[in-house]
Coordinates of C-alpha atoms in Angstrom, one line a residue:
Chain A
M1 CA 129.7 68.2 112.8
S2 CA 127.5 67.4 108.9
R3 CA 128.4 70.4 106.8
N4 CA 124.6 70.8 106.2
M5 CA 122.8 74.1 106.5
V6 CA 118.8 72.8 107.8
I7 CA 116.3 75.2 107.4
I8 CA 112.4 74.1 108.5
G9 CA 110.3 76.3 107.3
A10 CA 109.9 76.5 103.5
G11 CA 108.0 80.3 103.0
Q12 CA 109.4 83.3 102.4
A13 CA 111.8 83.8 105.5
G14 CA 113.1 80.3 104.5
A15 CA 113.2 80.5 100.9
R16 CA 114.6 83.2 101.4
A17 CA 117.1 81.8 103.5
A18 CA 118.5 79.2 101.5
L19 CA 119.3 81.0 98.3
E20 CA 120.9 84.1 100.7
L21 CA 123.0 80.5 101.5
R22 CA 124.3 79.9 97.8
E23 CA 124.7 83.6 97.3
Q24 CA 126.4 84.1 100.1
G25 CA 129.1 80.9 98.7
W26 CA 128.2 78.3 101.5
K27 CA 129.2 74.8 99.3
G28 CA 127.5 72.5 101.8
G29 CA 124.7 71.7 101.8
I30 CA 121.4 72.6 102.4
S31 CA 118.0 71.4 103.5
L32 CA 114.6 73.4 103.2
I33 CA 111.8 71.1 105.6
G34 CA 108.2 72.4 104.6
R35 CA 105.1 70.8 105.0
E36 CA 103.6 71.6 102.3
A37 CA 102.6 70.1 99.4
H38 CA 103.4 73.4 97.7
P39 CA 107.6 74.6 96.8
P40 CA 108.0 77.4 98.0
Y41 CA 105.4 80.6 97.1
E42 CA 104.5 84.1 97.3
R43 CA 101.6 84.6 100.3
P44 CA 100.8 88.7 99.7
P45 CA 98.6 87.8 96.2
L46 CA 96.2 85.1 98.3
S47 CA 94.1 87.3 99.9
K48 CA 94.2 89.7 97.3
D49 CA 95.3 88.5 93.5
A50 CA 94.7 84.9 94.3
M51 CA 91.0 85.8 94.6
V52 CA 89.6 88.1 91.9
G53 CA 92.4 87.6 89.4
E54 CA 92.2 84.0 87.1
A55 CA 92.7 81.1 88.8
A56 CA 96.6 80.4 88.8
A57 CA 96.6 76.6 89.3
S58 CA 100.1 77.0 91.3
P59 CA 101.1 79.8 93.7
A60 CA 104.0 82.1 92.0
A61 CA 107.1 79.7 93.5
I62 CA 109.9 82.3 94.7
I63 CA 112.1 78.6 94.3
S64 CA 110.8 75.7 92.3
K65 CA 111.6 72.2 92.3
A66 CA 114.2 72.5 89.3
S67 CA 115.9 75.2 90.8
A68 CA 116.2 74.2 93.6
A69 CA 117.7 71.3 92.3
E70 CA 120.2 73.3 90.3
L71 CA 121.3 75.4 93.7
G72 CA 121.9 72.0 94.8
I73 CA 119.2 72.9 97.9
E74 CA 117.2 69.4 99.2
L75 CA 113.5 70.9 98.9
A76 CA 111.0 68.9 100.7
T77 CA 107.7 69.6 100.8
N78 CA 105.4 67.5 103.2
T79 CA 107.7 66.9 105.5
S80 CA 107.5 68.6 108.9
A81 CA 110.7 68.7 111.6
M82 CA 109.2 66.4 114.9
R83 CA 111.9 67.4 117.1
I84 CA 115.3 68.5 117.4
D85 CA 118.1 67.4 119.0
P86 CA 120.2 70.8 119.9
S87 CA 123.4 68.7 121.9
G88 CA 124.0 66.0 118.8
H89 CA 122.7 68.8 116.0
R90 CA 120.0 66.5 114.9
V91 CA 116.6 67.1 113.4
L92 CA 114.4 64.5 113.5
L93 CA 111.7 64.9 110.1
Q94 CA 108.7 63.1 110.6
D95 CA 109.0 60.7 107.4
G96 CA 111.8 59.1 110.2
R97 CA 114.5 60.4 108.3
E98 CA 117.5 62.7 111.0
L99 CA 119.5 65.6 109.9
G100 CA 122.2 66.5 111.1
Y101 CA 123.0 69.8 111.2
E102 CA 126.4 73.0 111.5
R103 CA 123.8 75.5 112.0
L104 CA 120.1 75.6 111.2
L105 CA 117.2 78.2 110.9
L106 CA 113.4 78.0 112.4
A107 CA 111.1 79.5 110.1
T108 CA 107.9 77.7 111.1
G109 CA 105.8 80.6 111.2
A110 CA 103.1 81.8 112.6
S111 CA 99.4 80.1 111.7
S112 CA 95.9 81.3 112.0
R113 CA 94.5 82.2 115.0
R114 CA 91.5 79.9 115.3
L115 CA 88.2 81.9 116.0
L116 CA 87.0 80.9 120.1
I117 CA 83.6 81.1 120.8
G118 CA 82.9 79.7 124.5
G119 CA 86.2 78.0 124.6
K120 CA 85.3 75.8 121.5
E121 CA 85.7 76.7 118.1
P122 CA 82.5 76.9 116.0
A123 CA 82.7 74.8 112.7
G124 CA 83.4 75.0 109.1
L125 CA 84.7 78.8 109.4
L126 CA 87.0 79.9 106.9
Y127 CA 91.1 80.5 107.9
L128 CA 93.3 82.1 104.9
R129 CA 97.0 81.2 105.7
T130 CA 97.8 78.8 102.7
Y131 CA 97.2 78.7 99.0
P132 CA 95.1 75.4 99.9
D133 CA 92.9 77.8 102.2
A134 CA 92.9 80.5 99.7
L135 CA 91.5 78.1 96.9
L136 CA 88.7 76.9 99.3
I137 CA 87.8 80.9 100.5
R138 CA 87.9 81.9 96.7
D139 CA 85.2 79.1 95.8
R140 CA 83.2 80.5 97.9
L141 CA 83.3 84.3 96.8
S142 CA 80.6 84.1 94.2
A143 CA 78.4 87.3 93.2
G144 CA 75.5 88.1 95.3
S145 CA 76.5 85.7 98.5
R146 CA 77.0 87.2 101.6
I147 CA 80.3 86.6 103.7
V148 CA 80.0 87.2 107.1
I149 CA 84.6 88.1 108.2
V150 CA 85.9 88.0 111.9
G151 CA 88.5 90.7 112.7
A152 CA 89.1 93.8 110.4
G153 CA 93.0 93.3 110.2
F154 CA 94.9 93.4 107.1
T155 CA 94.4 90.1 106.5
G156 CA 90.1 90.5 106.5
L157 CA 89.9 94.0 105.2
E158 CA 92.2 92.8 102.1
L159 CA 89.3 89.8 102.2
A160 CA 86.3 91.9 102.3
A161 CA 87.5 94.9 99.5
S162 CA 88.2 91.2 96.8
A163 CA 85.1 89.9 98.4
R164 CA 83.8 93.2 96.8
Q165 CA 85.5 93.2 94.0
R166 CA 83.8 88.7 93.3
G167 CA 80.1 91.0 94.2
C168 CA 79.5 89.8 97.5
E169 CA 77.6 91.0 99.7
V170 CA 80.4 91.8 103.1
V171 CA 79.9 92.0 106.3
V172 CA 82.8 92.9 108.7
L173 CA 82.2 91.6 112.8
E174 CA 85.5 93.6 114.8
A175 CA 85.0 93.3 118.5
G176 CA 87.9 96.5 119.1
P177 CA 86.1 100.0 119.0
R178 CA 87.7 100.8 115.3
I179 CA 89.0 98.9 112.3
L180 CA 92.6 98.9 112.1
M181 CA 94.1 98.2 116.2
R182 CA 97.0 97.4 115.1
G183 CA 100.0 98.6 113.0
V184 CA 98.3 101.2 111.7
S185 CA 97.3 104.9 113.6
A186 CA 93.9 105.8 113.8
E187 CA 93.9 108.7 111.3
I188 CA 94.6 105.9 108.8
A189 CA 92.6 103.3 110.1
A190 CA 90.0 106.2 109.4
D191 CA 91.0 106.3 105.7
V192 CA 90.5 102.3 105.0
Y193 CA 87.0 102.4 107.1
A194 CA 85.8 105.4 104.9
L195 CA 86.5 103.5 101.4
H196 CA 85.6 100.5 102.5
R197 CA 81.9 102.3 103.3
A198 CA 82.7 104.2 100.8
Q199 CA 82.6 100.7 98.9
G200 CA 79.5 98.8 100.0
V201 CA 81.2 96.8 103.4
A202 CA 78.4 96.9 106.1
F203 CA 80.9 97.6 109.4
E204 CA 79.8 96.2 113.6
L205 CA 82.2 97.7 115.3
G206 CA 82.8 96.4 119.4
V207 CA 80.7 93.6 118.6
G208 CA 80.7 90.4 120.8
I209 CA 79.6 87.0 119.4
K210 CA 77.4 84.6 121.0
A211 CA 78.1 81.9 118.1
I212 CA 78.1 80.8 115.5
E213 CA 76.0 77.4 113.8
P214 CA 75.7 75.8 110.2
I215 CA 72.2 76.8 109.1
E216 CA 72.0 73.2 107.6
P217 CA 73.4 70.5 109.4
A218 CA 73.3 67.8 107.4
A219 CA 74.9 69.8 104.8
M220 CA 78.3 70.5 107.0
G221 CA 81.4 71.3 105.6
I222 CA 83.4 73.6 105.1
G223 CA 82.8 77.1 104.3
R224 CA 78.9 76.0 104.0
R225 CA 76.2 78.5 104.9
H226 CA 75.7 80.1 108.4
L227 CA 73.7 81.9 111.3
V228 CA 75.6 84.0 113.0
K229 CA 74.3 85.2 116.8
L230 CA 75.5 88.3 118.3
A231 CA 75.7 89.3 121.2
D232 CA 73.0 91.5 120.8
G233 CA 70.5 89.3 119.7
R234 CA 70.6 89.9 116.1
T235 CA 71.4 87.9 113.6
I236 CA 73.2 87.5 110.6
E237 CA 73.0 84.3 107.6
C238 CA 75.5 84.4 105.7
D239 CA 77.1 81.8 103.0
A240 CA 80.3 81.7 104.7
V241 CA 82.3 82.8 107.4
I242 CA 86.0 83.2 107.5
A243 CA 88.0 84.5 110.4
G244 CA 90.6 86.8 110.4
I245 CA 91.8 87.4 113.6
G246 CA 95.6 87.0 114.3
A247 CA 98.2 84.6 113.9
V248 CA 99.7 82.7 116.3
P249 CA 104.0 82.4 115.9
D250 CA 104.9 78.8 115.6
T251 CA 106.6 78.0 118.5
S252 CA 106.5 74.3 119.6
L253 CA 109.1 73.5 118.3
A254 CA 111.2 75.6 119.7
E255 CA 109.8 74.8 122.7
S256 CA 110.4 71.4 122.6
A257 CA 114.4 71.4 122.0
G258 CA 114.9 74.7 124.7
L259 CA 115.1 77.1 123.4
E260 CA 113.3 80.7 125.3
I261 CA 110.1 81.3 123.9
E262 CA 108.9 85.3 124.5
N263 CA 106.6 86.2 121.8
G264 CA 107.9 83.8 119.7
I265 CA 111.3 81.8 119.4
R266 CA 113.3 84.6 121.3
A267 CA 116.5 85.2 119.2
S268 CA 120.1 88.1 119.9
H269 CA 120.2 91.2 117.6
T270 CA 121.7 88.9 115.4
L271 CA 118.7 86.8 115.4
A272 CA 120.7 84.1 117.0
T273 CA 118.1 81.7 119.6
S274 CA 119.4 81.2 123.4
D275 CA 121.4 78.2 121.4
A276 CA 124.2 79.4 119.4
D277 CA 123.7 77.4 116.2
I278 CA 120.4 77.7 116.2
F279 CA 118.4 80.8 114.6
A280 CA 115.1 82.5 113.7
A281 CA 113.5 84.3 110.9
G282 CA 110.5 85.8 109.6
D283 CA 106.7 85.8 111.6
C284 CA 108.3 83.1 114.2
C285 CA 111.3 85.3 115.4
S286 CA 111.2 88.4 118.2
F287 CA 113.5 90.5 118.9
P288 CA 115.6 93.7 119.7
H289 CA 115.5 96.9 117.4
P290 CA 117.9 99.2 117.5
L291 CA 116.0 101.6 116.4
Y292 CA 113.6 101.5 118.8
G293 CA 115.9 101.5 122.2
G294 CA 116.3 97.8 122.0
R295 CA 112.9 96.7 121.8
R296 CA 111.7 93.3 121.6
I297 CA 109.5 92.5 118.7
R298 CA 108.2 90.4 116.0
L299 CA 106.4 91.3 112.7
E300 CA 104.3 89.6 110.6
S301 CA 105.0 91.3 107.0
W302 CA 106.9 90.2 103.4
R303 CA 109.8 92.7 103.8
N304 CA 110.7 91.1 107.4
A305 CA 110.7 87.4 106.1
E306 CA 112.5 88.2 103.7
D307 CA 115.4 90.5 105.0
Q308 CA 115.6 88.5 108.1
G309 CA 115.8 85.3 105.8
A310 CA 118.5 86.9 104.2
H311 CA 120.5 88.1 107.1
A312 CA 119.9 84.4 109.2
A313 CA 121.9 83.4 106.5
A314 CA 125.2 85.6 106.9
A315 CA 124.6 85.1 110.2
M316 CA 125.0 81.3 110.3
L317 CA 127.6 81.7 108.3
G318 CA 129.3 83.4 111.2
G319 CA 128.0 87.6 110.8
K320 CA 128.0 89.5 113.7
E321 CA 125.6 92.2 112.3
P322 CA 122.8 93.3 114.2
Y323 CA 119.1 93.4 112.5
A324 CA 118.2 96.9 111.9
A325 CA 115.9 96.5 108.7
V326 CA 113.6 99.6 109.1
P327 CA 110.0 97.8 109.7
W328 CA 107.4 98.1 106.7
F329 CA 104.5 96.2 105.2
W330 CA 102.2 97.3 102.2
S331 CA 98.3 96.3 102.2
D332 CA 96.8 97.1 98.9
Q333 CA 92.8 97.6 99.3
Y334 CA 90.5 98.1 95.9
D335 CA 92.4 100.4 94.4
R336 CA 94.8 102.0 97.2
T337 CA 97.8 100.9 98.4
L338 CA 98.3 101.5 102.5
Q339 CA 102.5 101.5 103.1
V340 CA 103.8 102.1 106.6
S341 CA 107.7 102.6 107.5
G342 CA 109.1 102.2 111.4
L343 CA 106.3 101.3 114.0
S344 CA 103.6 103.8 114.5
D345 CA 102.9 103.4 118.3
A346 CA 106.4 104.9 119.0
G347 CA 105.6 108.4 117.8
A348 CA 104.4 110.7 120.8
T349 CA 103.4 113.9 118.1
T350 CA 101.5 113.2 114.6
V351 CA 102.6 115.0 111.4
A352 CA 99.9 115.2 108.1
R353 CA 101.3 115.7 104.8
I354 CA 98.3 115.5 103.3
A355 CA 97.9 115.9 99.2
E356 CA 96.2 119.0 97.4
D357 CA 94.1 116.3 95.3
G358 CA 92.5 114.8 98.8
V359 CA 94.9 111.4 97.1
N360 CA 98.0 110.8 99.3
R361 CA 97.8 111.5 102.6
L362 CA 100.6 110.7 104.8
F363 CA 101.3 110.6 108.8
F364 CA 104.3 110.8 110.1
G365 CA 104.9 110.3 113.6
L366 CA 108.3 111.6 115.9
D367 CA 109.2 110.7 119.1
E368 CA 109.5 113.4 122.6
G369 CA 113.2 114.8 121.0
G370 CA 111.0 115.1 117.5
R371 CA 113.4 112.1 115.8
L372 CA 110.8 110.4 112.5
V373 CA 109.7 107.0 114.4
S374 CA 107.5 105.9 111.3
A375 CA 105.4 106.5 108.6
S376 CA 102.1 105.6 107.5
G377 CA 100.6 106.0 103.9
I378 CA 97.2 106.0 102.2
G379 CA 96.5 106.7 98.5
A380 CA 98.0 105.8 95.4
A381 CA 100.5 103.0 94.4
N382 CA 103.8 106.4 94.1
I383 CA 102.4 106.6 97.9
A384 CA 105.6 103.9 97.9
K385 CA 108.2 106.9 97.2
D386 CA 107.2 108.3 100.3
I387 CA 107.2 105.6 102.3
K388 CA 110.9 104.8 101.5
A389 CA 112.4 108.7 101.5
A390 CA 110.5 108.6 105.3
E391 CA 112.3 104.9 106.0
L392 CA 115.4 106.6 104.5
M393 CA 114.8 109.2 107.0
I394 CA 114.1 106.6 110.1
Q395 CA 116.8 104.7 109.6
R396 CA 119.2 107.7 109.8
R397 CA 117.1 108.5 113.1
L398 CA 116.4 112.0 111.1
V399 CA 114.9 114.9 113.1
P400 CA 113.4 117.0 110.2
D401 CA 111.5 120.4 110.3
P402 CA 107.6 120.2 110.9
A403 CA 106.6 122.4 109.0
L404 CA 108.6 120.8 106.7
L405 CA 107.6 117.4 106.9
A406 CA 104.0 118.9 106.1
R407 CA 103.9 121.4 103.5
P408 CA 103.0 118.9 100.7
G409 CA 105.3 120.5 98.1
I410 CA 108.4 120.1 99.5
K411 CA 109.6 116.4 98.3
L412 CA 110.4 114.2 101.1
K413 CA 113.9 113.6 99.5
S414 CA 115.1 117.1 100.1
L415 CA 115.3 116.4 103.9
L416 CA 117.9 113.5 103.2
L417 CA 120.5 116.0 103.7
P418 CA 123.1 115.5 105.0
A419 CA 123.4 114.1 100.6
S420 CA 122.8 110.5 100.6
E421 CA 125.6 108.0 101.4
E422 CA 123.6 105.4 100.0
K423 CA 124.1 107.0 96.3
G424 CA 124.3 104.0 93.4
A425 CA 124.3 101.6 96.4
Chain B
M1 CA 109.3 106.3 61.4
A2 CA 112.7 104.7 60.9
E3 CA 114.1 104.8 63.5
N4 CA 111.0 104.5 65.9
W5 CA 111.3 107.7 68.0
V6 CA 108.6 107.5 70.3
E7 CA 107.6 110.7 72.4
V8 CA 107.3 110.2 76.2
C9 CA 107.1 114.0 77.3
A10 CA 108.8 117.4 78.6
A11 CA 112.3 117.1 79.6
N12 CA 111.6 118.9 82.7
E13 CA 108.1 117.1 83.3
I14 CA 110.9 114.4 84.9
E15 CA 112.2 115.8 88.1
Q16 CA 115.9 115.0 88.7
E17 CA 116.1 111.3 89.8
D18 CA 113.2 110.7 89.4
V19 CA 111.0 108.6 87.5
I20 CA 108.0 108.9 85.6
R21 CA 105.4 105.8 83.9
F22 CA 105.1 106.1 80.2
D23 CA 102.2 104.2 78.8
H24 CA 102.5 103.4 74.4
A25 CA 101.1 101.1 72.0
D26 CA 99.8 98.3 74.6
R27 CA 103.1 99.1 76.5
T28 CA 104.2 100.5 80.1
F29 CA 108.0 101.8 80.2
A30 CA 109.2 103.0 82.6
V31 CA 111.4 106.6 81.9
Y32 CA 114.2 108.5 84.3
R33 CA 116.2 111.1 85.1
S34 CA 119.8 111.0 86.6
E35 CA 120.3 113.3 89.2
D36 CA 123.6 114.7 86.2
D37 CA 119.9 115.1 83.7
R38 CA 120.8 112.1 81.4
Y39 CA 117.5 110.0 80.7
F40 CA 117.0 106.3 80.5
A41 CA 114.0 104.2 79.9
T42 CA 113.3 101.0 80.5
D43 CA 110.9 98.1 80.8
G44 CA 108.2 99.7 83.5
Y45 CA 107.0 96.3 84.8
C46 CA 109.0 95.1 86.9
T47 CA 110.7 91.4 86.2
H48 CA 109.9 90.4 89.3
E49 CA 106.1 90.6 89.7
R50 CA 103.6 93.1 88.0
F51 CA 104.1 96.7 89.9
H52 CA 104.7 98.9 88.2
L53 CA 108.7 101.1 88.2
A54 CA 107.7 104.5 88.1
D55 CA 105.6 104.1 91.5
G56 CA 109.3 102.9 93.1
F57 CA 112.3 105.1 94.6
V58 CA 115.2 106.3 92.5
M59 CA 118.4 106.8 94.7
G60 CA 122.2 107.2 92.1
S61 CA 121.4 105.1 89.7
T62 CA 119.2 102.3 91.2
I63 CA 115.6 102.0 91.2
E64 CA 113.6 100.1 93.4
C65 CA 110.7 98.5 93.5
P66 CA 107.4 99.8 95.7
K67 CA 106.5 96.3 96.5
H68 CA 109.4 94.0 97.2
N69 CA 111.6 96.0 97.5
G70 CA 114.4 94.1 94.7
R71 CA 116.4 96.6 93.0
F72 CA 117.4 97.6 89.3
D73 CA 121.1 99.8 88.4
Y74 CA 118.3 101.6 85.2
T75 CA 121.0 102.6 83.3
T76 CA 122.0 98.4 82.3
G77 CA 119.2 97.4 83.4
K78 CA 120.8 95.2 86.0
A79 CA 119.2 93.2 88.6
K80 CA 120.7 93.7 91.6
K81 CA 118.6 93.1 94.4
A82 CA 116.6 90.4 95.4
P83 CA 113.7 89.4 95.0
V84 CA 115.0 90.6 92.0
C85 CA 117.1 87.5 89.3
V86 CA 115.9 88.7 85.7
D87 CA 117.9 92.3 84.1
L88 CA 115.5 94.8 83.2
K89 CA 115.1 95.5 79.3
T90 CA 116.2 98.8 78.4
Y91 CA 115.4 100.7 75.8
P92 CA 117.5 104.1 73.8
V93 CA 116.7 107.2 74.6
K94 CA 117.8 111.1 73.4
V95 CA 116.7 114.7 74.2
E96 CA 115.6 116.9 71.3
N97 CA 114.4 120.8 72.0
G98 CA 113.6 120.4 75.2
K99 CA 111.5 116.7 74.5
V100 CA 112.5 113.5 75.9
Y101 CA 111.4 110.3 72.8
L102 CA 112.4 106.2 73.6
R103 CA 113.0 103.1 70.9
A104 CA 111.3 100.9 71.8
E105 CA 111.7 98.3 69.2
A106 CA 110.0 97.5 66.3

């Protein structure tokens, strides 16, 4: 068997896994296979800084070509894996090469869900997933242009904020009855909605789209002028349409290798797939979460990719620890930060904690037994401190006094009793 | 001005096991108070991306970045958890007459 670890997918999870394998002392080969042209890079800035800051020639690298070479990581860019042969422990690459593996990690990520109208995808829509996608969108956000964003999830709303900051007129279309249907409570969604309204974003909620047509067919191309026809008969003329309607896990390679699929590549509590020598991490991976009664979830966030990449690396080296990190993500919109830890749909009751100046607003979810299972906050950047304290409480399965949770004068950290065993960790 | 000590704040303005942001002369610092009332100062931005560490969580001698959860030992500046790999610069701090001072090199 080859003394080689192969990682397919060079995003956050794959890159972190490669680094972690070396960090944990793996001396054999490491092959990191990515289909994009750039070495692994950070995706969170794509919807924010990359849209409003100075245009960077290249994205912020997680592993540069030089550091990959230094660490003995074979980094292949512009390369797709075509097929896995689980019994032969081999991966066939698009360039014809075959790589033998001792253990394999699938960190194939997710792709933008395509917008279909009547079963067909309208031509010329913009999507955001990669750095080249971000450059295309950025190019269309000139001051005074009108941008239609389909989908009021995090990507769509971060792009709406960036487009407003660039001086664009922005209309957000959402099929659901409110924004941020997935992942955050109705209270937080209402705050974010008010924030965007105050910044001049127009919303059409609960609206259907009948057609999206290019206005000048001769000049048809990606991100050109379109006429958006709504189901109620109204029309919106705009300079570009961006679709942010979610992501679909990339499972085709795993499927063709005969691995079990269940809302992503089905992984165990140690992130092993149905083949004991193949692991999964990041957006493509569904796994049972021990803090939520073993409920199978799939997360699309920077932190999950980062933590699962590291965890999968340890598992590839024989680690047996279950993956139990508290789900956590953030979003930045205008000057506000939103952070969520835990699963906000796991709560039975909600406790609010509103700062006296009204800026920082926190909402805690408690289950039937009073255990803290989620915390969502919106406000200034320092809301991170409270969300972190809540994360530790969730991790420790604490049952906090709701009256104390609700009082902004009480430091959340003080509810972390018994005294932290993580001090100095 | 021989030693360039700069007044940061009153010592009790920083809570125990916490951190505040301090901006001075176009620079930003993070100033910490440990559980046992010792004071420390580091560069204000995380070495990974430009986020203010003062918005992060202090646990014992560790500061955790509010965005990517990288960790440093703020008493030494040492990077302790990925994604951070570059150490933080630290600065001398003293407390006199109930006030915290730090010395950014000239």
